[in-house]
mmCIF file of C-alpha atoms in Angstrom:
data_model
loop_
_atom_site.group_PDB
_atom_site.id
_atom_site.type_symbol
_atom_site.label_atom_id
_atom_site.label_comp_id
_atom_site.label_asym_id
_atom_site.label_seq_id
_atom_site.Cartn_x
_atom_site.Cartn_y
_atom_site.Cartn_z
ATOM 1 C CA MET A 1 -0.046 0.018 0.014
ATOM 2 C CA SER A 2 1.441 3.328 -1.051
ATOM 3 C CA ARG A 3 2.267 6.027 1.482
ATOM 4 C CA ILE A 4 -0.120 8.488 -0.140
ATOM 5 C CA PHE A 5 -3.026 5.968 0.051
ATOM 6 C CA ARG A 6 -2.359 5.220 3.705
ATOM 7 C CA ARG A 7 -2.399 8.987 4.367
ATOM 8 C CA SER A 8 -5.725 9.366 2.666
ATOM 9 C CA LEU A 9 -7.254 6.566 4.721
ATOM 10 C CA SER A 10 -6.035 8.153 7.913
ATOM 11 C CA SER A 11 -7.794 11.421 7.019
ATOM 12 C CA PHE A 12 -11.165 9.536 7.318
ATOM 13 C CA LYS A 13 -10.464 8.430 10.835
ATOM 14 C CA ARG A 14 -12.157 10.706 13.283
ATOM 15 C CA ALA A 15 -10.466 11.685 16.380
ATOM 16 C CA PRO A 16 -11.998 9.985 19.462
ATOM 17 C CA GLN A 17 -14.574 12.157 21.150
ATOM 18 C CA ALA A 18 -15.107 12.266 24.848
ATOM 19 C CA LEU A 19 -18.462 11.054 26.084
ATOM 20 C CA PRO A 20 -20.805 13.847 27.244
ATOM 21 C CA ILE A 21 -20.608 14.471 30.904
ATOM 22 C CA ALA A 22 -23.830 13.411 32.617
ATOM 23 C CA GLU A 23 -25.729 16.233 34.246
ATOM 24 C CA ASP A 24 -25.430 16.254 38.005
ATOM 25 C CA THR A 25 -28.460 14.374 39.259
ATOM 26 C CA ALA A 26 -27.889 15.538 42.802
ATOM 27 C CA GLN A 27 -29.478 18.896 42.119
ATOM 28 C CA PHE A 28 -32.834 17.262 41.300
ATOM 29 C CA ALA A 29 -32.757 15.136 44.511
ATOM 30 C CA ALA A 30 -31.694 18.237 46.531
ATOM 31 C CA HIS A 31 -34.733 20.157 45.246
ATOM 32 C CA LEU A 32 -37.253 17.446 46.046
ATOM 33 C CA ASN A 33 -35.629 16.834 49.420
ATOM 34 C CA ASN A 34 -35.892 20.516 50.189
ATOM 35 C CA ILE A 35 -39.634 20.849 49.411
ATOM 36 C CA LEU A 36 -40.436 17.583 51.090
ATOM 37 C CA PRO A 37 -37.686 17.491 53.839
ATOM 38 C CA SER A 38 -38.953 14.411 55.514
ATOM 39 C CA LEU A 39 -38.292 12.387 52.360
ATOM 40 C CA HIS A 40 -34.957 11.438 50.669
ATOM 41 C CA PHE A 41 -35.228 10.850 46.930
ATOM 42 C CA PRO A 42 -32.690 8.760 45.068
ATOM 43 C CA PRO A 43 -30.924 11.013 42.527
ATOM 44 C CA GLU A 44 -31.955 8.830 39.578
ATOM 45 C CA LEU A 45 -35.615 8.890 40.465
ATOM 46 C CA ALA A 46 -35.545 12.616 41.207
ATOM 47 C CA GLN A 47 -34.029 13.288 37.768
ATOM 48 C CA ARG A 48 -36.741 11.248 36.092
ATOM 49 C CA ILE A 49 -39.437 12.980 38.003
ATOM 50 C CA LEU A 50 -38.182 16.363 36.968
ATOM 51 C CA THR A 51 -37.539 15.606 33.257
ATOM 52 C CA HIS A 52 -40.458 16.113 30.867
ATOM 53 C CA GLY A 53 -40.778 14.123 27.639
ATOM 54 C CA SER A 54 -40.296 17.294 25.595
ATOM 55 C CA HIS A 55 -36.704 17.803 26.807
ATOM 56 C CA LYS A 56 -33.762 16.527 24.779
ATOM 57 C CA ALA A 57 -32.538 14.551 27.758
ATOM 58 C CA ALA A 58 -35.786 12.630 27.847
ATOM 59 C CA ILE A 59 -34.150 9.848 25.769
ATOM 60 C CA HIS A 60 -32.390 8.860 28.997
ATOM 61 C CA GLY A 61 -35.717 8.713 30.925
ATOM 62 C CA HIS A 62 -38.666 11.127 31.578
ATOM 63 C CA ASN A 63 -41.577 11.418 33.873
ATOM 64 C CA GLY A 64 -44.376 10.164 31.555
ATOM 65 C CA ARG A 65 -44.981 6.912 33.414
ATOM 66 C CA LEU A 66 -44.736 8.452 36.812
ATOM 67 C CA SER A 67 -47.202 11.177 35.800
ATOM 68 C CA PHE A 68 -49.668 8.451 34.687
ATOM 69 C CA VAL A 69 -49.351 6.670 38.029
ATOM 70 C CA GLY A 70 -49.609 10.007 39.862
ATOM 71 C CA ARG A 71 -52.881 10.918 38.147
ATOM 72 C CA ARG A 72 -54.451 7.635 39.151
ATOM 73 C CA VAL A 73 -53.211 7.938 42.760
ATOM 74 C CA LEU A 74 -54.460 11.503 43.067
ATOM 75 C CA GLU A 75 -57.889 10.579 41.704
ATOM 76 C CA SER A 76 -58.170 7.600 44.054
ATOM 77 C CA TYR A 77 -57.370 9.618 47.146
ATOM 78 C CA TYR A 78 -59.585 12.411 46.129
ATOM 79 C CA LEU A 79 -62.588 10.174 45.439
ATOM 80 C CA LEU A 80 -61.998 8.377 48.761
ATOM 81 C CA PHE A 81 -62.042 11.749 50.490
ATOM 82 C CA LEU A 82 -65.210 12.806 48.769
ATOM 83 C CA HIS A 83 -66.950 9.549 49.534
ATOM 84 C CA SER A 84 -65.961 9.690 53.270
ATOM 85 C CA VAL A 85 -67.395 13.236 53.561
ATOM 86 C CA ALA A 86 -70.575 12.759 51.462
ATOM 87 C CA ARG A 87 -71.299 9.128 52.085
ATOM 88 C CA ASN A 88 -74.975 9.763 52.675
ATOM 89 C CA GLN A 89 -75.421 12.117 49.751
ATOM 90 C CA ASN A 90 -76.193 10.771 46.265
ATOM 91 C CA GLN A 91 -76.475 14.034 44.333
ATOM 92 C CA HIS A 92 -72.722 14.488 43.643
ATOM 93 C CA ASP A 93 -71.278 13.708 40.241
ATOM 94 C CA TYR A 94 -67.913 12.306 41.356
ATOM 95 C CA GLU A 95 -66.443 12.165 37.811
ATOM 96 C CA TYR A 96 -67.225 15.927 37.395
ATOM 97 C CA LEU A 97 -65.890 16.829 40.824
ATOM 98 C CA SER A 98 -62.648 14.944 40.121
ATOM 99 C CA SER A 99 -62.083 16.689 36.764
ATOM 100 C CA ARG A 100 -62.894 20.010 38.291
ATOM 101 C CA ALA A 101 -60.335 19.742 41.092
ATOM 102 C CA LEU A 102 -57.591 17.612 39.641
ATOM 103 C CA ASN A 103 -57.325 19.170 36.211
ATOM 104 C CA THR A 104 -53.732 19.118 35.007
ATOM 105 C CA TYR A 105 -53.693 22.846 34.225
ATOM 106 C CA LEU A 106 -55.104 23.636 37.659
ATOM 107 C CA LEU A 107 -52.370 21.648 39.438
ATOM 108 C CA GLY A 108 -49.751 23.358 37.317
ATOM 109 C CA GLU A 109 -51.171 26.845 38.196
ATOM 110 C CA HIS A 110 -51.820 26.412 41.935
ATOM 111 C CA VAL A 111 -49.590 23.555 43.213
ATOM 112 C CA ALA A 112 -46.415 23.670 41.079
ATOM 113 C CA PRO A 113 -45.407 27.195 42.062
ATOM 114 C CA ARG A 114 -45.559 26.243 45.762
ATOM 115 C CA TRP A 115 -43.024 23.467 44.997
ATOM 116 C CA SER A 116 -40.857 25.769 42.907
ATOM 117 C CA LEU A 117 -40.994 23.295 39.994
ATOM 118 C CA GLY A 118 -40.457 26.056 37.448
ATOM 119 C CA ARG A 119 -36.850 26.585 38.463
ATOM 120 C CA ILE A 120 -35.762 22.942 38.185
ATOM 121 C CA LEU A 121 -38.098 21.028 35.752
ATOM 122 C CA ARG A 122 -36.374 20.230 32.373
ATOM 123 C CA TRP A 123 -38.815 20.797 29.509
ATOM 124 C CA THR A 124 -39.043 22.464 26.094
ATOM 125 C CA PRO A 125 -41.902 24.800 25.024
ATOM 126 C CA THR A 126 -43.920 23.790 22.057
ATOM 127 C CA VAL A 127 -43.635 27.141 20.339
ATOM 128 C CA SER A 128 -40.766 28.911 18.679
ATOM 129 C CA GLN A 129 -38.741 31.734 20.193
ATOM 130 C CA ASP A 130 -40.246 34.086 17.593
ATOM 131 C CA VAL A 131 -43.705 33.538 19.114
ATOM 132 C CA LEU A 132 -42.390 34.182 22.568
ATOM 133 C CA LEU A 133 -40.822 37.411 21.461
ATOM 134 C CA ALA A 134 -44.010 38.434 19.650
ATOM 135 C CA HIS A 135 -45.962 38.222 22.940
ATOM 136 C CA LYS A 136 -43.304 39.814 25.079
ATOM 137 C CA ASN A 137 -45.010 43.125 25.529
ATOM 138 C CA VAL A 138 -48.551 41.680 26.096
ATOM 139 C CA LYS A 139 -49.818 42.867 29.477
ATOM 140 C CA LYS A 140 -52.691 41.031 31.149
ATOM 141 C CA PRO A 141 -53.541 40.631 34.816
ATOM 142 C CA PHE A 142 -53.082 37.208 36.381
ATOM 143 C CA ALA A 143 -53.189 35.908 39.891
ATOM 144 C CA LYS A 144 -49.620 35.615 41.208
ATOM 145 C CA GLN A 145 -48.567 32.512 43.130
ATOM 146 C CA PRO A 146 -45.911 32.625 45.792
ATOM 147 C CA ALA A 147 -42.665 30.698 46.030
ATOM 148 C CA ASP A 148 -41.538 30.253 42.400
ATOM 149 C CA VAL A 149 -39.805 33.406 41.054
ATOM 150 C CA GLU A 150 -38.823 31.799 37.783
ATOM 151 C CA LEU A 151 -42.341 30.608 36.968
ATOM 152 C CA GLU A 152 -43.805 33.975 37.977
ATOM 153 C CA ASN A 153 -41.297 35.805 35.773
ATOM 154 C CA ALA A 154 -42.233 33.504 32.876
ATOM 155 C CA LEU A 155 -45.870 34.379 33.279
ATOM 156 C CA THR A 156 -45.052 38.075 33.580
ATOM 157 C CA ARG A 157 -43.072 38.157 30.373
ATOM 158 C CA ASN A 158 -45.593 36.069 28.302
ATOM 159 C CA PRO A 159 -49.017 36.076 29.938
ATOM 160 C CA GLY A 160 -50.844 35.801 26.621
ATOM 161 C CA ILE A 161 -49.474 32.447 25.609
ATOM 162 C CA VAL A 162 -49.227 30.553 28.926
ATOM 163 C CA ARG A 163 -51.461 27.756 27.649
ATOM 164 C CA SER A 164 -50.078 27.713 24.089
ATOM 165 C CA VAL A 165 -46.563 26.967 25.329
ATOM 166 C CA GLY A 166 -48.015 24.305 27.615
ATOM 167 C CA LEU A 167 -46.544 25.865 30.777
ATOM 168 C CA TYR A 168 -49.478 24.981 33.124
ATOM 169 C CA LYS A 169 -49.883 21.511 31.540
ATOM 170 C CA VAL A 170 -46.225 20.640 31.823
ATOM 171 C CA MET A 171 -46.080 21.852 35.427
ATOM 172 C CA GLY A 172 -49.262 20.034 36.335
ATOM 173 C CA GLU A 173 -47.746 16.823 34.885
ATOM 174 C CA ALA A 174 -44.726 17.493 37.073
ATOM 175 C CA VAL A 175 -46.969 17.625 40.142
ATOM 176 C CA GLN A 176 -48.527 14.334 39.108
ATOM 177 C CA SER A 177 -45.009 12.904 38.563
ATOM 178 C CA VAL A 178 -43.960 13.898 42.082
ATOM 179 C CA MET A 179 -46.977 12.071 43.483
ATOM 180 C CA GLY A 180 -46.209 9.033 41.346
ATOM 181 C CA GLY A 181 -42.586 9.016 42.441
ATOM 182 C CA VAL A 182 -43.601 9.290 46.044
ATOM 183 C CA TYR A 183 -46.061 6.474 45.692
ATOM 184 C CA HIS A 184 -43.394 4.344 43.970
ATOM 185 C CA GLN A 185 -40.539 5.044 46.357
ATOM 186 C CA PHE A 186 -42.193 5.581 49.777
ATOM 187 C CA GLY A 187 -45.501 3.784 49.464
ATOM 188 C CA GLY A 188 -49.193 4.577 49.489
ATOM 189 C CA SER A 189 -49.496 5.737 53.058
ATOM 190 C CA VAL A 190 -46.883 8.472 52.602
ATOM 191 C CA ALA A 191 -48.414 9.427 49.243
ATOM 192 C CA HIS A 192 -51.817 9.650 50.941
ATOM 193 C CA ARG A 193 -50.420 12.013 53.552
ATOM 194 C CA LEU A 194 -48.712 14.035 50.909
ATOM 195 C CA PHE A 195 -52.020 14.458 49.092
ATOM 196 C CA HIS A 196 -53.917 15.721 52.185
ATOM 197 C CA THR A 197 -51.205 18.068 53.393
ATOM 198 C CA ARG A 198 -49.424 19.410 50.238
ATOM 199 C CA ILE A 199 -51.970 19.237 47.464
ATOM 200 C CA LEU A 200 -55.615 19.236 48.658
ATOM 201 C CA PRO A 201 -55.271 22.427 50.705
ATOM 202 C CA HIS A 202 -53.990 24.312 47.681
ATOM 203 C CA ILE A 203 -56.838 23.367 45.314
ATOM 204 C CA LEU A 204 -59.687 24.320 47.547
ATOM 205 C CA LEU A 205 -59.873 27.705 45.695
ATOM 206 C CA PRO A 206 -62.830 29.454 47.558
ATOM 207 C CA ASP A 207 -65.009 31.767 45.473
ATOM 208 C CA LYS A 208 -63.936 30.035 42.203
ATOM 209 C CA ALA A 209 -65.847 27.737 39.928
ATOM 210 C CA GLU A 210 -62.861 25.311 39.835
ATOM 211 C CA GLY A 211 -61.220 23.382 42.637
ATOM 212 C CA VAL A 212 -62.876 21.512 45.493
ATOM 213 C CA PRO A 213 -66.492 22.444 46.266
ATOM 214 C CA VAL A 214 -66.931 24.724 49.212
ATOM 215 C CA GLU A 215 -68.898 22.092 51.291
ATOM 216 C CA PHE A 216 -65.777 19.909 51.478
ATOM 217 C CA HIS A 217 -63.371 22.680 52.504
ATOM 218 C CA HIS A 218 -63.831 22.391 56.345
ATOM 219 C CA GLN A 219 -63.237 18.670 56.413
ATOM 220 C CA ALA A 220 -60.231 18.951 54.026
ATOM 221 C CA LEU A 221 -58.559 21.460 56.316
ATOM 222 C CA ALA A 222 -59.378 19.418 59.374
ATOM 223 C CA ILE A 223 -57.748 16.275 57.926
ATOM 224 C CA CYS A 224 -54.747 18.324 56.922
ATOM 225 C CA GLU A 225 -54.301 19.525 60.486
ATOM 226 C CA ARG A 226 -54.693 15.995 61.911
ATOM 227 C CA MET A 227 -51.965 14.825 59.569
ATOM 228 C CA GLY A 228 -49.481 17.452 60.764
ATOM 229 C CA GLY A 229 -50.373 20.443 58.633
ATOM 230 C CA VAL A 230 -48.926 21.700 55.377
ATOM 231 C CA ASP A 231 -45.364 21.598 56.794
ATOM 232 C CA GLY A 232 -45.705 18.327 58.769
ATOM 233 C CA ASN A 233 -43.087 15.602 58.760
ATOM 234 C CA LEU A 234 -44.540 12.997 56.411
ATOM 235 C CA LEU A 235 -42.498 10.004 57.747
ATOM 236 C CA VAL A 236 -42.728 10.816 61.504
ATOM 237 C CA GLN A 237 -46.419 11.340 61.361
ATOM 238 C CA GLU A 238 -46.783 8.161 59.391
ATOM 239 C CA LEU A 239 -44.942 6.134 62.051
ATOM 240 C CA ALA A 240 -47.135 7.637 64.727
ATOM 241 C CA SER A 241 -50.295 6.797 62.845
ATOM 242 C CA LYS A 242 -49.067 3.185 62.443
ATOM 243 C CA ARG A 243 -48.614 2.940 66.244
ATOM 244 C CA VAL A 244 -52.074 4.300 66.833
ATOM 245 C CA LEU A 245 -53.550 1.801 64.378
ATOM 246 C CA SER A 246 -51.665 -1.065 66.039
ATOM 247 C CA GLU A 247 -53.023 -0.023 69.433
ATOM 248 C CA LEU A 248 -56.567 0.084 68.059
ATOM 249 C CA GLU A 249 -56.156 -3.368 66.480
ATOM 250 C CA LEU A 250 -54.784 -4.747 69.701
ATOM 251 C CA GLU A 251 -57.766 -3.398 71.714
ATOM 252 C CA ALA A 252 -60.159 -4.892 69.201
ATOM 253 C CA VAL A 253 -58.505 -8.297 69.545
ATOM 254 C CA GLU A 254 -58.552 -8.112 73.360
ATOM 255 C CA THR A 255 -62.251 -7.228 73.453
ATOM 256 C CA VAL A 256 -63.232 -10.310 71.361
ATOM 257 C CA GLN A 257 -64.647 -12.981 73.694
ATOM 258 C CA PRO A 258 -63.547 -16.551 73.003
ATOM 259 C CA LYS A 259 -66.376 -18.944 72.028
ATOM 260 C CA ARG A 260 -67.429 -21.455 74.685
ATOM 261 C CA VAL A 261 -66.915 -25.111 73.785
ATOM 262 C CA ALA A 262 -70.022 -27.114 74.410
#
Protein backbone atom coordinates (compact mmCIF):
# COMPACT_ATOMS: atom_id res chain seq x y z
CA MET A 1 0.00 0.00 0.00
CA SER A 2 1.44 3.34 -1.02
CA ARG A 3 2.28 6.03 1.49
CA ILE A 4 -0.16 8.47 -0.14
CA PHE A 5 -3.05 5.96 0.07
CA ARG A 6 -2.34 5.25 3.73
CA ARG A 7 -2.35 8.98 4.42
CA SER A 8 -5.73 9.39 2.66
CA LEU A 9 -7.25 6.57 4.74
CA SER A 10 -6.01 8.14 7.94
CA SER A 11 -7.78 11.37 7.03
CA PHE A 12 -11.15 9.57 7.30
CA LYS A 13 -10.47 8.44 10.83
CA ARG A 14 -12.16 10.75 13.27
CA ALA A 15 -10.45 11.74 16.43
CA PRO A 16 -11.98 9.99 19.45
CA GLN A 17 -14.60 12.18 21.13
CA ALA A 18 -15.09 12.28 24.85
CA LEU A 19 -18.46 11.06 26.07
CA PRO A 20 -20.77 13.86 27.22
CA ILE A 21 -20.60 14.48 30.93
CA ALA A 22 -23.83 13.42 32.64
CA GLU A 23 -25.73 16.23 34.27
CA ASP A 24 -25.40 16.26 38.02
CA THR A 25 -28.43 14.35 39.27
CA ALA A 26 -27.87 15.54 42.82
CA GLN A 27 -29.51 18.90 42.10
CA PHE A 28 -32.85 17.23 41.35
CA ALA A 29 -32.78 15.16 44.52
CA ALA A 30 -31.74 18.22 46.53
CA HIS A 31 -34.72 20.17 45.23
CA LEU A 32 -37.27 17.48 46.07
CA ASN A 33 -35.64 16.84 49.44
CA ASN A 34 -35.90 20.55 50.16
CA ILE A 35 -39.61 20.88 49.38
CA LEU A 36 -40.39 17.56 51.11
CA PRO A 37 -37.70 17.54 53.83
CA SER A 38 -38.90 14.37 55.54
CA LEU A 39 -38.29 12.34 52.36
CA HIS A 40 -34.99 11.46 50.69
CA PHE A 41 -35.24 10.85 46.95
CA PRO A 42 -32.68 8.73 45.07
CA PRO A 43 -30.93 11.00 42.52
CA GLU A 44 -31.91 8.86 39.53
CA LEU A 45 -35.58 8.87 40.50
CA ALA A 46 -35.54 12.62 41.18
CA GLN A 47 -34.02 13.30 37.77
CA ARG A 48 -36.71 11.22 36.06
CA ILE A 49 -39.48 12.96 38.03
CA LEU A 50 -38.20 16.38 36.94
CA THR A 51 -37.56 15.62 33.27
CA HIS A 52 -40.45 16.15 30.87
CA GLY A 53 -40.77 14.16 27.67
CA SER A 54 -40.28 17.31 25.59
CA HIS A 55 -36.70 17.82 26.80
CA LYS A 56 -33.74 16.54 24.79
CA ALA A 57 -32.53 14.56 27.80
CA ALA A 58 -35.80 12.59 27.85
CA ILE A 59 -34.13 9.85 25.79
CA HIS A 60 -32.42 8.84 29.03
CA GLY A 61 -35.70 8.73 30.95
CA HIS A 62 -38.63 11.08 31.58
CA ASN A 63 -41.61 11.44 33.89
CA GLY A 64 -44.36 10.20 31.58
CA ARG A 65 -44.98 6.91 33.37
CA LEU A 66 -44.74 8.46 36.83
CA SER A 67 -47.22 11.16 35.80
CA PHE A 68 -49.65 8.46 34.68
CA VAL A 69 -49.34 6.70 38.03
CA GLY A 70 -49.61 10.00 39.90
CA ARG A 71 -52.86 10.93 38.14
CA ARG A 72 -54.45 7.64 39.16
CA VAL A 73 -53.21 7.96 42.75
CA LEU A 74 -54.50 11.53 43.05
CA GLU A 75 -57.88 10.56 41.68
CA SER A 76 -58.14 7.57 44.02
CA TYR A 77 -57.34 9.59 47.14
CA TYR A 78 -59.63 12.43 46.11
CA LEU A 79 -62.57 10.13 45.44
CA LEU A 80 -62.00 8.38 48.77
CA PHE A 81 -62.04 11.77 50.47
CA LEU A 82 -65.27 12.84 48.74
CA HIS A 83 -66.97 9.55 49.54
CA SER A 84 -65.98 9.71 53.21
CA VAL A 85 -67.42 13.22 53.58
CA ALA A 86 -70.57 12.77 51.48
CA ARG A 87 -71.28 9.10 52.06
CA ASN A 88 -74.99 9.73 52.66
CA GLN A 89 -75.44 12.10 49.74
CA ASN A 90 -76.16 10.81 46.26
CA GLN A 91 -76.47 14.05 44.33
CA HIS A 92 -72.75 14.48 43.67
CA ASP A 93 -71.25 13.68 40.28
CA TYR A 94 -67.89 12.31 41.39
CA GLU A 95 -66.44 12.20 37.90
CA TYR A 96 -67.22 15.88 37.40
CA LEU A 97 -65.86 16.83 40.83
CA SER A 98 -62.65 14.95 40.11
CA SER A 99 -62.08 16.63 36.75
CA ARG A 100 -62.88 20.02 38.28
CA ALA A 101 -60.32 19.75 41.11
CA LEU A 102 -57.56 17.58 39.62
CA ASN A 103 -57.33 19.17 36.20
CA THR A 104 -53.71 19.11 35.02
CA TYR A 105 -53.73 22.83 34.23
CA LEU A 106 -55.11 23.63 37.68
CA LEU A 107 -52.37 21.61 39.39
CA GLY A 108 -49.78 23.41 37.31
CA GLU A 109 -51.18 26.82 38.22
CA HIS A 110 -51.83 26.38 41.95
CA VAL A 111 -49.58 23.57 43.23
CA ALA A 112 -46.43 23.63 41.07
CA PRO A 113 -45.42 27.20 42.10
CA ARG A 114 -45.53 26.22 45.77
CA TRP A 115 -43.04 23.46 45.02
CA SER A 116 -40.87 25.78 42.89
CA LEU A 117 -40.97 23.31 40.01
CA GLY A 118 -40.47 26.05 37.43
CA ARG A 119 -36.85 26.57 38.46
CA ILE A 120 -35.79 22.91 38.20
CA LEU A 121 -38.05 21.08 35.74
CA ARG A 122 -36.42 20.23 32.40
CA TRP A 123 -38.82 20.80 29.50
CA THR A 124 -39.02 22.49 26.10
CA PRO A 125 -41.89 24.84 25.03
CA THR A 126 -43.92 23.76 22.03
CA VAL A 127 -43.69 27.18 20.32
CA SER A 128 -40.75 28.91 18.71
CA GLN A 129 -38.71 31.72 20.21
CA ASP A 130 -40.23 34.10 17.63
CA VAL A 131 -43.69 33.53 19.07
CA LEU A 132 -42.39 34.17 22.57
CA LEU A 133 -40.83 37.44 21.46
CA ALA A 134 -44.01 38.47 19.64
CA HIS A 135 -45.94 38.24 22.92
CA LYS A 136 -43.26 39.79 25.07
CA ASN A 137 -45.04 43.13 25.48
CA VAL A 138 -48.52 41.74 26.10
CA LYS A 139 -49.82 42.89 29.48
CA LYS A 140 -52.67 41.02 31.13
CA PRO A 141 -53.55 40.66 34.80
CA PHE A 142 -53.08 37.27 36.39
CA ALA A 143 -53.15 35.88 39.89
CA LYS A 144 -49.62 35.61 41.23
CA GLN A 145 -48.59 32.50 43.09
CA PRO A 146 -45.91 32.61 45.80
CA ALA A 147 -42.66 30.71 46.03
CA ASP A 148 -41.53 30.28 42.42
CA VAL A 149 -39.82 33.39 41.08
CA GLU A 150 -38.83 31.79 37.78
CA LEU A 151 -42.35 30.64 36.99
CA GLU A 152 -43.79 34.01 38.00
CA ASN A 153 -41.31 35.82 35.76
CA ALA A 154 -42.22 33.55 32.86
CA LEU A 155 -45.89 34.40 33.32
CA THR A 156 -45.09 38.11 33.56
CA ARG A 157 -43.09 38.13 30.35
CA ASN A 158 -45.54 36.06 28.32
CA PRO A 159 -48.99 36.10 29.95
CA GLY A 160 -50.82 35.82 26.63
CA ILE A 161 -49.44 32.43 25.64
CA VAL A 162 -49.21 30.54 28.90
CA ARG A 163 -51.48 27.78 27.65
CA SER A 164 -50.11 27.73 24.11
CA VAL A 165 -46.59 26.97 25.31
CA GLY A 166 -48.02 24.30 27.60
CA LEU A 167 -46.60 25.83 30.79
CA TYR A 168 -49.47 24.97 33.12
CA LYS A 169 -49.91 21.54 31.56
CA VAL A 170 -46.23 20.64 31.86
CA MET A 171 -46.07 21.90 35.44
CA GLY A 172 -49.25 20.01 36.30
CA GLU A 173 -47.76 16.82 34.89
CA ALA A 174 -44.71 17.46 37.06
CA VAL A 175 -46.95 17.61 40.14
CA GLN A 176 -48.51 14.31 39.10
CA SER A 177 -45.03 12.89 38.56
CA VAL A 178 -43.95 13.88 42.07
CA MET A 179 -46.99 12.08 43.45
CA GLY A 180 -46.24 9.04 41.30
CA GLY A 181 -42.61 9.05 42.43
CA VAL A 182 -43.57 9.30 46.10
CA TYR A 183 -46.06 6.46 45.71
CA HIS A 184 -43.43 4.34 43.94
CA GLN A 185 -40.56 5.03 46.34
CA PHE A 186 -42.19 5.57 49.73
CA GLY A 187 -45.52 3.76 49.51
CA GLY A 188 -49.21 4.56 49.46
CA SER A 189 -49.50 5.76 53.06
CA VAL A 190 -46.88 8.48 52.60
CA ALA A 191 -48.43 9.47 49.25
CA HIS A 192 -51.83 9.66 50.93
CA ARG A 193 -50.46 12.01 53.59
CA LEU A 194 -48.73 14.06 50.89
CA PHE A 195 -52.04 14.47 49.09
CA HIS A 196 -53.90 15.70 52.16
CA THR A 197 -51.19 18.08 53.40
CA ARG A 198 -49.43 19.41 50.28
CA ILE A 199 -51.98 19.22 47.47
CA LEU A 200 -55.60 19.24 48.63
CA PRO A 201 -55.31 22.45 50.72
CA HIS A 202 -54.00 24.33 47.67
CA ILE A 203 -56.82 23.34 45.31
CA LEU A 204 -59.71 24.37 47.56
CA LEU A 205 -59.90 27.71 45.68
CA PRO A 206 -62.78 29.43 47.51
CA ASP A 207 -64.98 31.78 45.45
CA LYS A 208 -63.94 30.06 42.22
CA ALA A 209 -65.85 27.71 39.94
CA GLU A 210 -62.91 25.30 39.80
CA GLY A 211 -61.26 23.40 42.60
CA VAL A 212 -62.85 21.54 45.50
CA PRO A 213 -66.50 22.46 46.23
CA VAL A 214 -66.91 24.69 49.27
CA GLU A 215 -68.91 22.14 51.27
CA PHE A 216 -65.80 19.96 51.48
CA HIS A 217 -63.37 22.68 52.57
CA HIS A 218 -63.82 22.40 56.33
CA GLN A 219 -63.24 18.66 56.37
CA ALA A 220 -60.25 18.95 54.03
CA LEU A 221 -58.55 21.46 56.33
CA ALA A 222 -59.38 19.40 59.41
CA ILE A 223 -57.76 16.30 57.90
CA CYS A 224 -54.72 18.34 56.92
CA GLU A 225 -54.27 19.53 60.50
CA ARG A 226 -54.70 16.02 61.91
CA MET A 227 -51.95 14.82 59.59
CA GLY A 228 -49.48 17.46 60.76
CA GLY A 229 -50.38 20.48 58.62
CA VAL A 230 -48.91 21.73 55.37
CA ASP A 231 -45.36 21.56 56.78
CA GLY A 232 -45.73 18.35 58.76
CA ASN A 233 -43.10 15.61 58.77
CA LEU A 234 -44.52 12.97 56.47
CA LEU A 235 -42.53 10.01 57.76
CA VAL A 236 -42.69 10.82 61.49
CA GLN A 237 -46.43 11.34 61.35
CA GLU A 238 -46.78 8.13 59.38
CA LEU A 239 -44.95 6.13 62.04
CA ALA A 240 -47.14 7.66 64.72
CA SER A 241 -50.30 6.78 62.82
CA LYS A 242 -49.10 3.20 62.47
CA ARG A 243 -48.60 2.97 66.24
CA VAL A 244 -52.10 4.29 66.85
CA LEU A 245 -53.51 1.81 64.36
CA SER A 246 -51.66 -1.06 66.02
CA GLU A 247 -53.03 -0.06 69.42
CA LEU A 248 -56.57 0.07 68.07
CA GLU A 249 -56.17 -3.35 66.46
CA LEU A 250 -54.80 -4.75 69.73
CA GLU A 251 -57.75 -3.37 71.67
CA ALA A 252 -60.14 -4.90 69.15
CA VAL A 253 -58.50 -8.30 69.55
CA GLU A 254 -58.58 -8.10 73.35
CA THR A 255 -62.28 -7.26 73.40
CA VAL A 256 -63.24 -10.33 71.37
CA GLN A 257 -64.61 -12.97 73.73
CA PRO A 258 -63.58 -16.57 72.99
CA LYS A 259 -66.37 -18.94 72.05
CA ARG A 260 -67.42 -21.46 74.64
CA VAL A 261 -66.91 -25.08 73.79
CA ALA A 262 -70.03 -27.13 74.44
